[in-house]
Short mmCIF file of C-alpha atoms in Angstrom, two decimals:
data_model
loop_
_atom_site.label_atom_id
_atom_site.label_comp_id
_atom_site.label_asym_id
_atom_site.label_seq_id
_atom_site.Cartn_x
_atom_site.Cartn_y
_atom_site.Cartn_z
CA UNK A 68 -45.52 -45.41 44.26
CA UNK A 69 -42.72 -43.83 46.24
CA UNK A 70 -39.57 -44.55 48.65
CA UNK A 71 -41.21 -46.66 50.87
CA UNK A 72 -43.20 -48.67 48.91
CA UNK A 73 -44.28 -51.95 50.91
CA UNK A 74 -42.40 -50.64 53.79
CA UNK A 75 -44.21 -50.96 56.90
CA UNK A 76 -44.19 -48.94 59.79
CA UNK A 77 -45.87 -47.82 62.96
CA UNK A 78 -46.13 -44.03 64.00
CA UNK A 79 -46.79 -43.21 67.12
CA UNK A 80 -49.25 -40.47 68.82
CA UNK A 81 -50.57 -40.48 64.71
CA UNK A 82 -54.33 -39.46 65.22
CA UNK A 83 -53.54 -35.61 65.25
CA UNK A 84 -50.20 -32.83 64.74
CA UNK A 85 -47.15 -33.76 63.67
CA UNK A 86 -47.93 -37.70 63.54
CA UNK A 87 -50.80 -37.26 61.05
CA UNK A 88 -48.92 -35.35 58.79
CA UNK A 89 -45.94 -38.73 59.35
CA UNK A 90 -48.68 -40.97 58.48
CA UNK A 91 -50.60 -39.45 55.37
CA UNK A 92 -46.74 -38.26 53.78
CA UNK A 93 -45.39 -42.10 54.62
CA UNK A 94 -48.85 -43.81 52.69
CA UNK A 95 -48.24 -41.37 49.76
CA UNK A 96 -44.37 -42.73 49.58
CA UNK A 97 -46.09 -46.60 49.29
CA UNK A 98 -45.58 -47.66 53.27
CA UNK A 99 -48.29 -49.70 55.09
CA UNK A 100 -48.69 -47.68 58.35
CA UNK A 101 -49.77 -48.81 61.60
CA UNK A 102 -51.93 -45.31 62.72
CA UNK A 103 -51.01 -45.46 66.65
CA UNK A 104 -53.23 -43.42 68.97
CA UNK A 105 -54.93 -43.99 72.51
CA UNK A 106 -57.75 -41.87 70.31
CA UNK A 107 -59.36 -44.17 68.53
CA UNK A 108 -61.54 -42.01 66.44
CA UNK A 109 -59.17 -39.45 65.57
CA UNK A 110 -56.41 -42.36 65.03
CA UNK A 111 -59.59 -43.77 62.23
CA UNK A 112 -60.11 -40.73 60.81
CA UNK A 113 -56.49 -40.25 59.86
CA UNK A 114 -56.60 -43.72 58.26
CA UNK A 115 -59.75 -42.81 56.52
CA UNK A 116 -58.46 -40.07 54.61
CA UNK A 117 -54.69 -42.10 53.70
CA UNK A 118 -57.51 -45.19 52.31
CA UNK A 119 -59.65 -43.05 50.49
CA UNK A 120 -56.57 -41.43 48.79
CA UNK A 121 -55.58 -45.08 47.84
CA UNK A 122 -53.34 -45.28 50.75
CA UNK A 123 -52.62 -48.49 53.28
CA UNK A 124 -53.20 -47.67 57.00
CA UNK A 125 -55.15 -49.60 60.21
CA UNK A 126 -55.74 -47.83 63.67
CA UNK A 127 -54.08 -49.45 66.36
CA UNK A 128 -54.43 -47.91 70.24
CA UNK A 129 -51.85 -49.63 72.17
CA UNK A 130 -51.00 -47.52 75.34
CA UNK A 131 -47.22 -46.76 74.55
CA UNK A 132 -46.27 -46.14 78.31
CA UNK A 133 -48.05 -50.43 79.15
CA UNK A 134 -45.49 -52.42 78.03
CA UNK A 135 -47.65 -55.49 77.49
CA UNK A 136 -49.70 -53.59 75.54
CA UNK A 137 -47.11 -52.12 73.46
CA UNK A 138 -46.76 -55.38 72.08
CA UNK A 139 -49.78 -55.53 70.38
CA UNK A 140 -49.20 -52.64 67.88
CA UNK A 141 -46.03 -54.66 66.69
CA UNK A 142 -48.27 -57.98 66.09
CA UNK A 143 -51.24 -55.98 64.64
CA UNK A 144 -48.15 -54.36 61.64
CA UNK A 145 -47.05 -58.12 61.03
CA UNK A 146 -50.64 -59.52 60.95
CA UNK A 147 -52.02 -57.14 58.85
CA UNK A 148 -49.28 -56.32 56.68
CA UNK A 149 -46.74 -59.39 56.63
CA UNK A 150 -43.57 -57.57 58.49
CA UNK A 151 -42.43 -54.27 60.31
CA UNK A 152 -39.72 -52.23 58.72
CA UNK A 153 -39.96 -49.11 60.64
CA UNK A 154 -41.16 -47.56 64.16
CA UNK A 155 -41.31 -43.97 64.53
CA UNK A 156 -41.69 -42.83 67.66
CA UNK A 157 -43.57 -38.92 67.99
CA UNK A 158 -46.48 -39.11 70.53
CA UNK A 159 -45.85 -36.82 73.20
CA UNK A 160 -47.68 -34.34 75.52
CA UNK A 161 -46.83 -30.97 77.64
CA UNK A 162 -47.02 -30.45 81.60
CA UNK A 163 -45.36 -27.16 81.30
CA UNK A 164 -44.29 -25.59 84.82
CA UNK A 165 -41.17 -24.11 86.34
CA UNK A 166 -39.08 -26.00 88.07
CA UNK A 167 -40.17 -24.71 91.54
CA UNK A 168 -43.33 -25.39 90.85
CA UNK A 169 -43.13 -28.68 89.31
CA UNK A 170 -45.28 -31.75 91.30
CA UNK A 171 -43.82 -35.11 91.10
CA UNK A 172 -47.19 -36.10 88.48
CA UNK A 173 -46.05 -33.18 86.08
CA UNK A 174 -42.54 -35.12 86.36
CA UNK A 175 -43.99 -38.61 86.23
CA UNK A 176 -46.48 -37.94 83.30
CA UNK A 177 -43.99 -36.53 81.31
CA UNK A 178 -41.28 -39.12 81.33
CA UNK A 179 -44.18 -42.24 80.90
CA UNK A 180 -45.31 -40.82 77.68
CA UNK A 181 -41.72 -39.69 76.14
CA UNK A 182 -39.17 -41.78 77.35
CA UNK A 183 -41.33 -44.71 77.98
CA UNK A 184 -43.34 -44.22 75.51
CA UNK A 185 -40.35 -44.63 72.90
CA UNK A 186 -39.10 -47.88 75.07
CA UNK A 187 -41.68 -50.06 75.11
CA UNK A 188 -43.07 -50.46 71.48
CA UNK A 189 -39.78 -50.12 70.05
CA UNK A 190 -38.71 -52.77 72.83
CA UNK A 191 -40.90 -55.20 71.23
CA UNK A 192 -39.68 -54.29 67.40
CA UNK A 193 -36.62 -55.35 68.20
CA UNK A 194 -37.15 -58.42 69.90
CA UNK A 195 -38.80 -58.47 66.38
CA UNK A 196 -35.85 -58.04 64.34
CA UNK A 197 -33.48 -59.45 66.52
CA UNK A 198 -35.68 -62.80 65.93
CA UNK A 199 -35.50 -62.54 62.32
CA UNK A 200 -31.82 -61.63 62.28
CA UNK A 201 -30.87 -64.86 64.13
CA UNK A 202 -32.41 -67.01 61.83
CA UNK A 203 -30.65 -65.91 59.42
CA UNK A 204 -32.90 -63.10 57.15
CA UNK A 205 -32.28 -60.06 56.24
CA UNK A 206 -33.21 -57.55 58.03
CA UNK A 207 -33.08 -53.27 57.21
CA UNK A 208 -35.35 -51.77 60.01
CA UNK A 209 -35.19 -48.26 61.70
CA UNK A 210 -35.88 -46.57 65.03
CA UNK A 211 -36.63 -42.88 64.43
CA UNK A 212 -37.35 -41.35 67.78
CA UNK A 213 -38.37 -38.13 68.15
CA UNK A 214 -36.70 -35.22 70.58
CA UNK A 215 -36.76 -31.43 70.74
CA UNK A 216 -34.05 -28.40 70.91
CA UNK A 217 -35.59 -28.26 74.49
CA UNK A 218 -34.19 -31.38 75.48
CA UNK A 219 -30.34 -30.30 73.34
CA UNK A 220 -30.30 -27.49 74.60
CA UNK A 221 -32.82 -26.99 77.45
CA UNK A 222 -36.00 -24.82 78.03
CA UNK A 223 -37.36 -22.19 80.60
CA UNK A 224 -40.40 -23.28 82.04
CA UNK A 225 -40.03 -27.42 80.51
CA UNK A 226 -37.48 -29.09 82.85
CA UNK A 227 -39.50 -32.12 82.92
CA UNK A 228 -39.58 -32.36 78.75
CA UNK A 229 -36.03 -31.00 78.24
CA UNK A 230 -34.94 -33.94 80.92
CA UNK A 231 -37.41 -36.87 78.80
CA UNK A 232 -36.19 -35.11 75.16
CA UNK A 233 -32.35 -35.38 76.61
CA UNK A 234 -32.88 -38.86 77.30
CA UNK A 235 -34.19 -39.72 74.10
CA UNK A 236 -31.69 -38.11 72.02
CA UNK A 237 -29.13 -40.46 74.57
CA UNK A 238 -31.30 -43.28 74.07
CA UNK A 239 -30.67 -42.85 70.37
CA UNK A 240 -27.18 -42.87 70.19
CA UNK A 241 -26.71 -46.55 72.05
CA UNK A 242 -29.68 -47.89 69.98
CA UNK A 243 -27.51 -46.79 67.02
CA UNK A 244 -24.42 -48.61 68.35
CA UNK A 245 -26.11 -52.05 70.14
CA UNK A 246 -28.56 -52.70 67.45
CA UNK A 247 -26.38 -52.55 64.37
CA UNK A 248 -25.88 -55.78 64.46
CA UNK A 249 -29.35 -56.80 63.57
CA UNK A 250 -29.70 -54.58 60.85
CA UNK A 251 -31.37 -51.94 62.51
CA UNK A 252 -30.58 -48.08 62.38
CA UNK A 253 -31.90 -45.81 65.41
CA UNK A 254 -31.69 -41.83 64.72
CA UNK A 255 -33.93 -39.09 66.44
CA UNK A 256 -35.40 -35.82 65.00
CA UNK A 257 -35.91 -32.23 66.74
CA UNK A 258 -38.13 -31.01 64.81
CA UNK A 259 -40.68 -27.45 64.81
CA UNK A 260 -43.65 -27.58 63.16
CA UNK A 261 -47.20 -26.13 63.49
CA UNK A 262 -49.07 -28.32 66.16
CA UNK A 263 -51.65 -28.36 68.79
CA UNK A 264 -48.52 -28.45 71.52
CA UNK A 265 -46.52 -25.62 70.11
CA UNK A 266 -49.51 -23.37 69.24
CA UNK A 267 -51.01 -23.13 72.34
CA UNK A 268 -49.40 -20.04 73.24
CA UNK A 269 -51.07 -17.27 71.32
CA UNK A 270 -47.92 -16.03 70.82
CA UNK A 271 -46.65 -19.28 68.84
CA UNK A 272 -50.29 -19.74 67.38
CA UNK A 273 -50.03 -15.86 65.28
CA UNK A 274 -46.07 -16.61 64.80
CA UNK A 275 -46.89 -19.78 62.98
CA UNK A 276 -49.93 -19.37 61.12
CA UNK A 277 -50.63 -20.61 57.94
CA UNK A 278 -49.57 -17.58 55.14
CA UNK A 279 -53.02 -16.28 53.41
CA UNK A 280 -51.10 -15.18 50.31
CA UNK A 281 -50.51 -19.32 49.53
CA UNK A 282 -46.85 -18.76 49.57
CA UNK A 283 -44.62 -21.62 51.17
CA UNK A 284 -45.65 -22.54 54.65
CA UNK A 285 -43.11 -22.89 56.72
CA UNK A 286 -44.36 -24.20 59.89
CA UNK A 287 -46.62 -26.94 57.58
CA UNK A 288 -45.79 -30.38 59.87
CA UNK A 289 -45.47 -32.05 56.06
CA UNK A 290 -41.94 -30.30 55.58
CA UNK A 291 -40.40 -32.02 58.66
CA UNK A 292 -42.10 -35.49 57.55
CA UNK A 293 -40.63 -35.44 54.03
CA UNK A 294 -36.92 -36.24 56.56
CA UNK A 295 -38.47 -38.75 58.17
CA UNK A 296 -40.25 -40.56 55.21
CA UNK A 297 -36.46 -40.40 54.19
CA UNK A 298 -34.86 -41.88 57.28
CA UNK A 299 -37.32 -44.94 57.34
CA UNK A 300 -36.63 -45.81 53.68
CA UNK A 301 -34.24 -48.15 51.91
CA UNK A 302 -31.66 -45.53 51.06
CA UNK A 303 -30.92 -44.17 54.69
CA UNK A 304 -29.47 -47.67 55.22
CA UNK A 305 -25.53 -45.95 55.78
CA UNK A 306 -27.11 -43.33 58.22
CA UNK A 307 -27.61 -44.53 62.23
CA UNK A 308 -26.78 -42.62 65.32
CA UNK A 309 -27.34 -39.30 64.15
CA UNK A 310 -29.70 -36.50 65.57
CA UNK A 311 -31.45 -34.34 62.85
CA UNK A 312 -33.50 -30.91 63.08
CA UNK A 313 -36.25 -30.08 60.75
CA UNK A 314 -38.02 -26.60 60.27
CA UNK A 315 -39.25 -25.21 56.90
CA UNK A 316 -37.39 -25.87 54.48
CA UNK A 317 -34.05 -26.10 56.79
CA UNK A 318 -32.48 -29.61 57.69
CA UNK A 319 -29.28 -29.90 59.85
CA UNK A 320 -27.49 -32.12 62.37
CA UNK A 321 -27.27 -31.21 65.74
CA UNK A 322 -23.80 -31.44 67.12
CA UNK A 323 -23.53 -33.48 70.52
CA UNK A 324 -21.49 -32.92 73.54
CA UNK A 325 -17.74 -33.32 72.84
CA UNK A 326 -14.48 -33.59 74.73
CA UNK A 327 -12.57 -30.56 74.63
CA UNK A 328 -8.36 -30.87 74.90
CA UNK A 329 -8.54 -29.91 78.53
CA UNK A 330 -6.08 -28.81 80.89
CA UNK A 331 -4.20 -31.68 82.57
CA UNK A 332 -1.53 -31.16 85.62
CA UNK A 333 -0.43 -34.47 85.95
CA UNK A 334 -0.57 -34.18 89.49
CA UNK A 335 -3.82 -33.76 91.85
CA UNK A 336 -5.22 -30.77 91.90
CA UNK A 337 -5.32 -28.98 95.11
CA UNK A 338 -8.89 -27.66 95.49
CA UNK A 339 -7.84 -23.79 95.43
CA UNK A 340 -5.85 -24.75 92.15
CA UNK A 341 -9.15 -25.60 90.20
CA UNK A 342 -10.63 -22.16 89.62
CA UNK A 343 -7.17 -21.37 87.42
CA UNK A 344 -7.76 -24.86 85.87
CA UNK A 345 -11.62 -23.38 84.81
CA UNK A 346 -10.29 -19.92 83.45
CA UNK A 347 -8.10 -21.91 80.87
CA UNK A 348 -10.94 -23.81 79.87
CA UNK A 349 -13.28 -21.46 79.61
CA UNK A 350 -10.81 -19.32 77.18
CA UNK A 351 -11.11 -21.57 74.56
CA UNK A 352 -14.38 -22.87 75.02
CA UNK A 353 -17.22 -22.78 72.32
CA UNK A 354 -20.64 -21.31 74.04
CA UNK A 355 -23.53 -23.77 74.38
CA UNK A 356 -26.47 -22.37 72.73
CA UNK A 357 -29.05 -20.63 74.76
CA UNK A 358 -31.23 -22.08 76.80
CA UNK A 359 -34.51 -21.87 75.13
CA UNK A 360 -36.40 -18.47 76.96
CA UNK A 361 -32.97 -17.44 78.82
#
């Protein structure tokens, strides 16, 4: 049927936008999909579309920000389909503000849904996979996280979102190293596609609109879903600890922070001397990409 035959996958925030696209593409490739969304009606609509097309999917309304409730998503996957092979953390919200105008509530909401939301269900899944591994059973599992260009290079007016997404990128690197012993890989995606979040601004909605002439729909969310489907498949077993970017027909790897050669005096720098060392470092650096909106 496809590259995900009988692979059991939980996709969070799958009632709409990118998550719904992921769920449909995964199901079309043979996956058994747990469609997680707090909006039960939206999740049900996605499940109905999948099942009517001959796919396998169930609705799950676990709150990804609630650790105990998140366990129910993992339990449902195992009860409904007999196993769990991948968690795709997709759910997200926006609370855009300039930093000087940001409230504590704006900050906490983003950290809860994005950063804690990436922890809860995944933690329960990892406990399941670790248990199987300790029983001597072969595990071939996937964690797929959703970061953002905002988290990789910053975004004006989104310091809360950028910080959370940067945390997700770092979390992915840690998961990849720590969980390899249990047969679990961890990768992240920074997607660019047409969704409710990206088209909330009229300018973006116009730029990302579906072409009327039937040409390639560059901003279609399904373009991103193809990469994620492959990352959830058995063929991606050797790939872990990577941050991918995807938009349109383009796939790339985001190159992370790297330590440069540096300037070493061999002794303590006097405060007044540090400026000359910085000048030498800046003369040789490869500048970072600009912050979005700057």
